[in-house]
XYZ file of C-alpha atoms in Angstrom:
147
model
C -91.662 -49.262 -25.096
C -88.217 -48.637 -23.578
C -86.935 -45.114 -23.109
C -83.221 -44.414 -22.346
C -82.594 -41.694 -19.991
C -79.190 -40.011 -20.743
C -76.891 -39.780 -17.754
C -74.430 -37.130 -18.824
C -74.719 -34.007 -20.846
C -72.069 -34.393 -23.560
C -68.949 -35.085 -21.481
C -66.564 -37.122 -23.714
C -63.162 -36.824 -22.061
C -61.999 -38.287 -18.803
C -58.521 -37.416 -17.846
C -55.840 -38.634 -15.465
C -56.519 -42.324 -15.061
C -53.851 -43.798 -12.627
C -52.502 -40.499 -11.716
C -51.833 -39.384 -8.140
C -50.343 -36.089 -6.890
C -51.365 -34.003 -9.985
C -49.688 -36.623 -12.279
C -46.373 -36.692 -10.494
C -47.063 -40.186 -9.310
C -48.641 -43.127 -11.182
C -50.398 -46.000 -9.494
C -51.460 -49.244 -11.299
C -54.031 -49.767 -8.533
C -55.360 -46.336 -9.042
C -55.535 -47.032 -12.782
C -57.761 -50.146 -12.423
C -59.980 -48.124 -9.920
C -60.248 -45.284 -12.406
C -60.864 -47.798 -15.223
C -63.800 -49.229 -13.149
C -65.206 -45.579 -12.756
C -64.719 -44.798 -16.324
C -66.403 -48.050 -17.409
C -69.488 -47.199 -15.202
C -69.571 -43.654 -16.592
C -69.449 -45.064 -20.184
C -72.280 -47.516 -19.505
C -74.370 -44.671 -17.912
C -73.766 -42.480 -20.926
C -75.428 -45.144 -23.005
C -78.686 -44.314 -21.176
C -80.672 -46.102 -18.451
C -83.562 -48.156 -19.705
C -86.989 -47.023 -18.363
C -89.787 -49.406 -19.147
C -92.503 -51.512 -17.272
C -89.871 -53.941 -16.077
C -87.185 -51.504 -14.848
C -89.754 -49.203 -13.165
C -90.766 -52.304 -11.239
C -94.266 -50.785 -10.327
C -95.690 -54.198 -9.526
C -92.783 -55.054 -7.240
C -93.258 -51.747 -5.488
C -96.928 -52.498 -4.997
C -95.996 -56.000 -3.726
C -93.652 -54.731 -1.184
C -95.897 -51.928 0.014
C -95.310 -48.557 1.644
C -92.595 -48.417 4.395
C -91.077 -51.886 3.642
C -87.752 -52.878 2.329
C -87.776 -52.606 -1.578
C -84.017 -52.689 -1.795
C -83.981 -56.471 -0.812
C -86.646 -57.304 -3.393
C -85.530 -59.620 -6.226
C -86.458 -57.130 -8.944
C -84.165 -54.540 -7.310
C -81.297 -57.068 -7.162
C -81.944 -58.133 -10.790
C -81.879 -54.448 -12.065
C -79.103 -52.963 -9.814
C -76.415 -53.257 -12.461
C -78.442 -51.574 -15.212
C -76.819 -48.147 -14.811
C -73.492 -49.482 -14.073
C -71.651 -52.820 -13.679
C -68.553 -52.341 -11.746
C -65.670 -54.865 -11.827
C -64.085 -53.941 -8.461
C -66.702 -52.101 -6.475
C -68.355 -54.674 -4.136
C -72.148 -54.159 -3.729
C -72.622 -56.793 -1.038
C -74.511 -55.990 2.156
C -72.159 -55.210 4.939
C -72.638 -58.614 6.745
C -72.132 -60.507 3.488
C -69.042 -58.485 2.688
C -67.564 -59.191 6.162
C -68.256 -62.954 5.625
C -66.580 -62.792 2.207
C -63.294 -61.537 3.840
C -63.958 -57.783 4.106
C -61.425 -56.826 1.492
C -61.005 -53.066 1.098
C -61.000 -51.514 -2.358
C -57.277 -50.901 -2.328
C -56.653 -54.704 -1.677
C -59.128 -55.621 -4.480
C -57.415 -53.142 -6.884
C -53.910 -54.607 -5.965
C -55.125 -58.167 -6.621
C -56.479 -57.043 -10.007
C -53.163 -55.454 -10.914
C -51.320 -58.706 -9.871
C -53.750 -60.666 -11.939
C -53.312 -58.539 -15.057
C -49.527 -58.475 -14.728
C -49.473 -62.260 -14.351
C -52.207 -63.277 -16.928
C -52.840 -60.562 -19.524
C -51.911 -61.399 -22.953
C -51.335 -58.527 -25.434
C -52.954 -59.044 -28.789
C -50.404 -58.663 -31.599
C -50.674 -55.463 -33.683
C -51.903 -56.181 -37.187
C -49.100 -56.300 -39.679
C -50.552 -53.543 -41.983
C -51.046 -51.209 -39.093
C -47.590 -51.865 -37.812
C -46.213 -51.197 -41.269
C -48.197 -47.813 -41.380
C -46.954 -46.953 -37.840
C -43.281 -47.560 -38.931
C -43.854 -45.321 -41.946
C -44.808 -42.491 -39.655
C -41.773 -43.003 -37.478
C -39.517 -43.175 -40.465
C -40.918 -39.986 -41.912
C -40.443 -38.127 -38.628
C -36.876 -39.464 -38.364
C -36.148 -38.326 -41.860
C -37.521 -34.762 -41.135
C -35.625 -34.562 -37.933
C -32.286 -35.601 -39.672
C -33.098 -33.006 -42.400
C -33.402 -30.430 -39.687
C -37.023 -29.705 -40.535
């Protein structure tokens, strides 16, 4: 049986994504970093599965006291259960160095460039667009009427 442990106690608003200097400045790189953090928080809010597999009792017993459980295949398999970041790199330091040692600001900038170059905006449904236009038209009418 799987139990889900809740990770947050009712928080449902995250504010200020992409903002710097108390909102006086906006950064697309900060926005993608904040999006990564928000995605991880949302995943954690779904709960963390706790069962025989995720507790890894057998693996802990195999590794033994005082040895490196972090390098065990079970730990590597389950590491993204509580969160799965898109930008944050979880490589060991040596592996990260060999992979180019990109800092998080560089990774965020590359993501922004990729989004700006490749993202395709899905068209708004015609019925929704019509409803949105009706709201704008109504507000325009009220403004012209001085209401």
